Phi, psi and omega in degrees: 000319181267018183286160178304320182294314181297318183293322177295317181296335178288330188256333189238154172301150184304323181290327178290321179291325176299317179291319177300317177297317178298317178298315180297321180291319181296322178294322178295315179296315177301315183297318180293320178295318184286331179266358182054047180248153172276161178293138177240125179295165181293149179271123177272129180255133178070033181283000000 
């Protein structure tokens, strides 16, 4: 419910959210490739 995606969908049209999500994913992939790092999952705080 409190995810980035859910919050965006509450405020923006679905197609705008789709483009924003694609942009966010592309930036993450680019950063991993340029730094030669593996994917690290999100860190849960206060679980």
